[in-house]
Amino acid sequence: MKIIASYSIKGGVGKTAASVNLAYASAKAGNETLLIDLDPQGASSFYFRISAGKKDKRGYFFTQKNRLLKQIRGSNYKGLDILPANLSFRNFDIMLNSMSKSKKRLKQILSSLEKEYDLIILDCPPSINLLSENVFNAADMILVPVIPTTLSERTYEQLLKFFQNNGYKKKIIRPFFSMAQSKNKLHRQTIANMENRHPEFLKSIISFLIEIERMGVHRKPALVYASKKSHVQSYRTLFNEIVKILDKK
Ligand SMILES: Nc1ncnc2c1ncn2[C@@H]1O[C@H](COP(=O)(O)OP(=O)(O)OP(=O)(O)O)[C@@H](O)[C@H]1O
Ligand SMILES: [Mg+2]
């Protein structure tokens, strides 16, 4: 079993769009896949038409496998399960803070799902806190969508610095360009500069596309309703690129 986190300190960069489409691509490729919506906004649960899970005031999410399993829902797609978010997830940091081994709780509970799933995808909220550190400890890969603009570049470098200063392995961080616009000169220049400076960037680029933006209307992964669009297929290319890297580990 492997764990991928779709993560960024920045909001609105395409973490959820990537989580939803990669989870679908994974199930379609024959992997038993679980998408965990860690964001109290519940966007990825919404895209799969799954209603909010039960509120969790005591942090059972991190301590009791049976309670966690009860929260998992099937989706309309074979091999793809969803663990929906709810507003109580906003208190994860407070819950974790009161636990021993507070930075490794997520890793512990997810490793108990080894037999059930081939791949777990974590759709993370935009923040850098105790929950994020749990994600850094649990994931085999931290997938970071980066919109090719100056501010995103700065935030990405802040993340690298945080990893370096706090003893996390930088090599699990794999960024990719998200919402890229080939007609935008600043985007083109930023992509060239960042690829130069950061060879860890994945080759697959996700373009800014109306079809992806319309996921909220369709409430399905873009790969389902716009599968003929070659740019939407980039999520599948991205998934294949990720799998190759994870297989080498
Ligand atoms: N490649 C894309 N092309 C066009 N629109 C996109 C693309 N990716 C995401 N969007 C749209 O941009 C908005 C933000 O995307 P998304 O919700 O995936 O970001 P996020 O990083 O998960 O945000 P948050 O930090 O709020 O969780 C959404 O309205 C989404 O539909
Ligand atoms: Mg999101």
Short mmCIF file of C-alpha atoms and ligand atoms in Angstrom, two decimals:
data_model
loop_
_atom_site.label_atom_id
_atom_site.label_comp_id
_atom_site.label_asym_id
_atom_site.label_seq_id
_atom_site.Cartn_x
_atom_site.Cartn_y
_atom_site.Cartn_z
CA MET A 1 0.00 0.00 0.00
CA LYS A 2 1.21 3.49 -0.90
CA ILE A 3 0.04 6.87 0.35
CA ILE A 4 0.02 10.04 -1.75
CA ALA A 5 -0.84 13.42 -0.24
CA SER A 6 -2.15 16.20 -2.45
CA TYR A 7 -0.78 19.09 -0.44
CA SER A 8 0.16 22.76 -0.57
CA ILE A 9 0.45 25.54 1.99
CA LYS A 10 -1.46 27.65 -0.55
CA GLY A 11 -5.21 27.48 -1.10
CA GLY A 12 -7.00 27.12 -4.43
CA VAL A 13 -4.08 25.63 -6.38
CA GLY A 14 -5.75 22.41 -7.60
CA LYS A 15 -5.16 19.96 -4.72
CA THR A 16 -8.74 18.70 -4.73
CA ALA A 17 -9.01 18.59 -8.54
CA ALA A 18 -5.85 16.46 -8.59
CA SER A 19 -6.99 14.20 -5.71
CA VAL A 20 -10.33 13.47 -7.34
CA ASN A 21 -8.96 12.72 -10.81
CA LEU A 22 -5.94 10.75 -9.59
CA ALA A 23 -8.15 8.65 -7.30
CA TYR A 24 -10.42 7.87 -10.25
CA ALA A 25 -7.42 7.09 -12.53
CA SER A 26 -6.02 4.80 -9.85
CA ALA A 27 -9.26 2.81 -9.43
CA LYS A 28 -9.66 2.61 -13.20
CA ALA A 29 -6.14 1.14 -13.42
CA GLY A 30 -7.28 -1.68 -11.11
CA ASN A 31 -6.04 -0.44 -7.73
CA GLU A 32 -8.21 -0.67 -4.63
CA THR A 33 -8.18 3.05 -3.87
CA LEU A 34 -9.27 5.15 -0.90
CA LEU A 35 -9.60 8.92 -1.15
CA ILE A 36 -9.52 10.56 2.28
CA ASP A 37 -10.92 14.06 2.42
CA LEU A 38 -8.95 15.71 5.23
CA ASP A 39 -10.30 19.17 4.47
CA PRO A 40 -13.31 20.31 6.57
CA GLN A 41 -14.55 22.15 3.44
CA GLY A 42 -15.40 18.65 2.13
CA ALA A 43 -14.82 19.52 -1.54
CA SER A 44 -13.67 16.10 -2.72
CA SER A 45 -16.57 14.41 -0.89
CA PHE A 46 -18.88 16.88 -2.70
CA TYR A 47 -17.41 16.03 -6.11
CA PHE A 48 -18.23 12.35 -5.49
CA ARG A 49 -21.74 13.17 -4.17
CA ILE A 50 -20.90 11.73 -0.74
CA SER A 51 -22.51 13.47 2.23
CA ALA A 52 -20.49 14.57 5.27
CA GLY A 53 -19.34 11.85 7.65
CA LYS A 54 -20.17 11.56 11.34
CA LYS A 55 -18.73 14.26 13.61
CA ASP A 56 -15.69 13.16 15.55
CA LYS A 57 -15.16 15.17 18.74
CA ARG A 58 -12.67 12.88 20.42
CA GLY A 59 -10.20 12.16 17.62
CA TYR A 60 -11.33 8.54 17.05
CA PHE A 61 -10.23 9.12 13.45
CA PHE A 62 -6.66 8.73 14.64
CA THR A 63 -7.11 5.98 17.20
CA GLN A 64 -9.81 3.46 16.30
CA LYS A 65 -9.67 1.51 13.06
CA ASN A 66 -13.23 0.19 13.38
CA ARG A 67 -14.70 3.67 13.69
CA LEU A 68 -12.60 4.81 10.74
CA LEU A 69 -13.79 1.89 8.59
CA LYS A 70 -17.43 2.70 9.43
CA GLN A 71 -16.96 6.18 7.95
CA ILE A 72 -15.75 4.89 4.58
CA ARG A 73 -18.29 5.03 1.73
CA GLY A 74 -18.34 3.34 -1.65
CA SER A 75 -18.38 5.59 -4.72
CA ASN A 76 -20.09 5.15 -8.10
CA TYR A 77 -16.79 3.80 -9.44
CA LYS A 78 -15.48 0.27 -9.03
CA GLY A 79 -12.50 0.04 -6.68
CA LEU A 80 -12.86 3.60 -5.37
CA ASP A 81 -13.91 4.34 -1.78
CA ILE A 82 -14.20 7.75 -0.13
CA LEU A 83 -13.74 8.79 3.46
CA PRO A 84 -15.74 12.04 3.55
CA ALA A 85 -14.85 15.07 5.63
CA ASN A 86 -17.04 17.00 8.01
CA LEU A 87 -16.70 20.25 9.92
CA SER A 88 -15.29 18.53 13.03
CA PHE A 89 -12.12 17.88 10.98
CA ARG A 90 -11.27 21.54 11.60
CA ASN A 91 -10.35 20.47 15.15
CA PHE A 92 -7.83 17.82 14.12
CA ASP A 93 -4.93 19.93 15.37
CA ILE A 94 -6.44 20.28 18.85
CA MET A 95 -7.20 16.53 18.97
CA LEU A 96 -3.71 15.57 17.82
CA ASN A 97 -2.09 17.99 20.23
CA SER A 98 -3.57 16.12 23.20
CA MET A 99 -2.28 12.72 21.99
CA SER A 100 1.08 11.10 22.57
CA LYS A 101 3.19 10.61 19.40
CA SER A 102 1.11 13.45 18.03
CA LYS A 103 3.02 13.70 14.74
CA LYS A 104 2.73 10.02 13.81
CA ARG A 105 -0.95 9.26 14.51
CA LEU A 106 -2.07 9.43 10.89
CA LYS A 107 0.75 7.13 9.77
CA GLN A 108 -0.20 4.62 12.47
CA ILE A 109 -3.90 4.46 11.66
CA LEU A 110 -3.40 4.38 7.89
CA SER A 111 -0.88 1.55 8.10
CA SER A 112 -3.71 -0.53 9.60
CA LEU A 113 -5.51 -0.30 6.21
CA GLU A 114 -2.65 -2.11 4.43
CA LYS A 115 -4.78 -5.16 3.60
CA GLU A 116 -7.77 -3.20 2.35
CA TYR A 117 -6.14 -0.77 -0.11
CA ASP A 118 -3.37 -0.52 -2.73
CA LEU A 119 -3.37 3.26 -2.75
CA ILE A 120 -4.59 5.96 -0.38
CA ILE A 121 -4.87 9.57 -1.57
CA LEU A 122 -5.09 12.35 1.02
CA ASP A 123 -6.79 15.55 -0.07
CA CYS A 124 -5.25 18.04 2.38
CA PRO A 125 -6.44 21.45 3.58
CA PRO A 126 -4.22 24.46 2.78
CA SER A 127 -2.20 24.95 5.94
CA ILE A 128 1.00 24.01 7.68
CA ASN A 129 0.22 22.68 11.15
CA LEU A 130 0.27 19.50 13.22
CA LEU A 131 -2.07 17.70 10.81
CA SER A 132 0.30 18.61 7.95
CA GLU A 133 3.22 17.11 9.90
CA ASN A 134 1.17 13.93 10.31
CA VAL A 135 0.71 13.95 6.54
CA PHE A 136 4.48 14.44 5.99
CA ASN A 137 5.20 11.43 8.21
CA ALA A 138 2.53 9.21 6.63
CA ALA A 139 2.93 9.86 2.90
CA ASP A 140 5.22 8.12 0.42
CA MET A 141 4.84 11.14 -1.83
CA ILE A 142 3.78 14.73 -1.21
CA LEU A 143 2.30 15.89 -4.49
CA VAL A 144 2.35 19.70 -4.64
CA PRO A 145 0.32 21.56 -7.30
CA VAL A 146 2.11 24.79 -8.19
CA ILE A 147 0.43 27.52 -10.25
CA PRO A 148 3.32 29.01 -12.25
CA THR A 149 3.37 32.48 -10.66
CA THR A 150 5.92 34.25 -8.47
CA LEU A 151 3.95 33.89 -5.26
CA SER A 152 3.50 30.13 -5.72
CA GLU A 153 7.23 29.80 -6.30
CA ARG A 154 7.86 31.54 -2.97
CA THR A 155 5.39 29.31 -1.09
CA TYR A 156 6.93 26.19 -2.62
CA GLU A 157 10.35 27.27 -1.40
CA GLN A 158 8.92 27.89 2.09
CA LEU A 159 7.76 24.27 2.12
CA LEU A 160 11.20 23.00 1.13
CA LYS A 161 12.76 25.09 3.90
CA PHE A 162 10.27 23.72 6.44
CA PHE A 163 11.21 20.16 5.46
CA GLN A 164 14.90 20.95 5.75
CA ASN A 165 14.59 22.69 9.13
CA ASN A 166 12.36 20.03 10.67
CA GLY A 167 14.12 16.84 9.57
CA TYR A 168 11.61 15.66 6.93
CA LYS A 169 12.86 13.98 3.77
CA LYS A 170 12.73 16.51 0.94
CA LYS A 171 12.91 13.79 -1.69
CA ILE A 172 9.27 12.75 -1.08
CA ILE A 173 8.13 16.17 -2.30
CA ARG A 174 7.13 16.07 -5.97
CA PRO A 175 5.64 19.29 -7.37
CA PHE A 176 3.76 19.62 -10.64
CA PHE A 177 2.48 22.67 -12.54
CA SER A 178 -1.24 23.22 -12.10
CA MET A 179 -3.65 25.53 -13.98
CA ALA A 180 -0.84 26.44 -16.37
CA GLN A 181 -1.69 28.73 -19.29
CA SER A 182 0.60 28.31 -22.27
CA LYS A 183 -0.42 31.70 -23.71
CA ASN A 184 0.62 33.48 -20.52
CA LYS A 185 4.24 34.70 -20.77
CA LEU A 186 4.73 34.85 -16.99
CA HIS A 187 3.54 31.24 -16.69
CA ARG A 188 5.94 30.10 -19.43
CA GLN A 189 8.89 31.93 -17.84
CA THR A 190 8.09 30.66 -14.33
CA ILE A 191 7.83 27.08 -15.60
CA ALA A 192 11.22 27.34 -17.32
CA ASN A 193 12.89 28.94 -14.26
CA MET A 194 11.42 26.55 -11.73
CA GLU A 195 12.14 23.43 -13.83
CA ASN A 196 15.73 24.62 -14.00
CA ARG A 197 16.06 25.20 -10.28
CA HIS A 198 13.98 22.23 -9.15
CA PRO A 199 14.58 19.04 -11.10
CA GLU A 200 12.09 17.29 -8.80
CA PHE A 201 9.20 18.81 -10.80
CA LEU A 202 7.09 16.10 -12.45
CA LYS A 203 6.96 16.30 -16.24
CA SER A 204 3.15 16.19 -16.47
CA ILE A 205 1.58 19.63 -16.52
CA ILE A 206 -2.11 20.26 -15.80
CA SER A 207 -3.42 23.14 -17.92
CA PHE A 208 -6.08 25.63 -16.94
CA LEU A 209 -9.22 24.16 -18.51
CA ILE A 210 -12.88 25.08 -18.40
CA GLU A 211 -13.70 21.34 -18.39
CA ILE A 212 -11.84 20.93 -15.08
CA GLU A 213 -13.44 24.03 -13.62
CA ARG A 214 -16.85 22.52 -14.41
CA MET A 215 -16.30 19.57 -12.04
CA GLY A 216 -18.53 21.31 -9.48
CA VAL A 217 -21.42 21.29 -11.99
CA HIS A 218 -20.97 17.65 -13.06
CA ARG A 219 -19.93 16.42 -9.60
CA LYS A 220 -17.76 13.78 -11.24
CA PRO A 221 -14.02 13.57 -11.99
CA ALA A 222 -13.22 15.47 -15.22
CA LEU A 223 -11.72 12.21 -16.50
CA VAL A 224 -15.27 10.76 -16.51
CA TYR A 225 -17.17 13.43 -18.48
CA ALA A 226 -14.36 14.99 -20.56
CA SER A 227 -12.20 11.95 -21.17
CA LYS A 228 -11.82 12.79 -24.87
CA LYS A 229 -10.03 16.08 -24.15
CA SER A 230 -6.31 15.43 -24.38
CA HIS A 231 -5.51 18.06 -21.73
CA VAL A 232 -7.84 16.35 -19.24
CA GLN A 233 -5.99 13.11 -19.98
CA SER A 234 -2.94 14.81 -18.44
CA TYR A 235 -4.26 13.61 -15.06
CA ARG A 236 -3.85 10.04 -16.34
CA THR A 237 -0.32 10.82 -17.55
CA LEU A 238 0.39 12.38 -14.15
CA PHE A 239 -0.93 9.26 -12.42
CA ASN A 240 1.30 6.99 -14.56
CA GLU A 241 4.32 9.16 -13.80
CA ILE A 242 3.60 8.96 -10.05
CA VAL A 243 3.17 5.17 -10.15
CA LYS A 244 6.53 4.72 -11.86
CA ILE A 245 8.24 6.72 -9.09
CA LEU A 246 6.42 4.87 -6.30
CA ASP A 247 7.21 1.47 -7.86
CA LYS A 248 10.93 2.29 -7.72
CA LYS A 249 10.77 2.94 -3.94
N1 LIG B 1 -6.72 22.78 -14.14
C1 LIG B 1 -7.75 23.56 -13.81
N2 LIG B 1 -8.34 24.35 -14.72
C2 LIG B 1 -9.38 25.17 -14.40
N3 LIG B 1 -9.88 25.27 -13.18
C3 LIG B 1 -9.34 24.50 -12.22
C4 LIG B 1 -8.24 23.61 -12.46
N4 LIG B 1 -7.90 22.99 -11.30
C5 LIG B 1 -8.76 23.45 -10.38
N5 LIG B 1 -9.62 24.36 -10.92
C6 LIG B 1 -10.67 25.13 -10.23
O1 LIG B 1 -10.02 26.04 -9.33
C7 LIG B 1 -10.66 26.06 -8.07
C8 LIG B 1 -9.68 25.57 -6.98
O2 LIG B 1 -9.32 24.23 -7.28
P1 LIG B 1 -9.23 23.13 -6.14
O3 LIG B 1 -10.46 23.16 -5.29
O4 LIG B 1 -8.87 21.85 -6.75
O5 LIG B 1 -8.01 23.74 -5.32
P2 LIG B 1 -7.52 23.37 -3.84
O6 LIG B 1 -6.06 23.59 -3.83
O7 LIG B 1 -8.03 22.04 -3.45
O8 LIG B 1 -8.28 24.50 -2.99
P3 LIG B 1 -8.40 24.56 -1.38
O9 LIG B 1 -7.08 25.06 -0.91
O10 LIG B 1 -9.53 25.52 -1.15
O11 LIG B 1 -8.69 23.16 -0.90
C9 LIG B 1 -11.90 25.18 -8.21
O12 LIG B 1 -12.98 25.98 -8.53
C10 LIG B 1 -11.55 24.25 -9.36
O13 LIG B 1 -12.68 23.84 -10.05
MG MG B 2 -9.16 21.45 -1.75
#
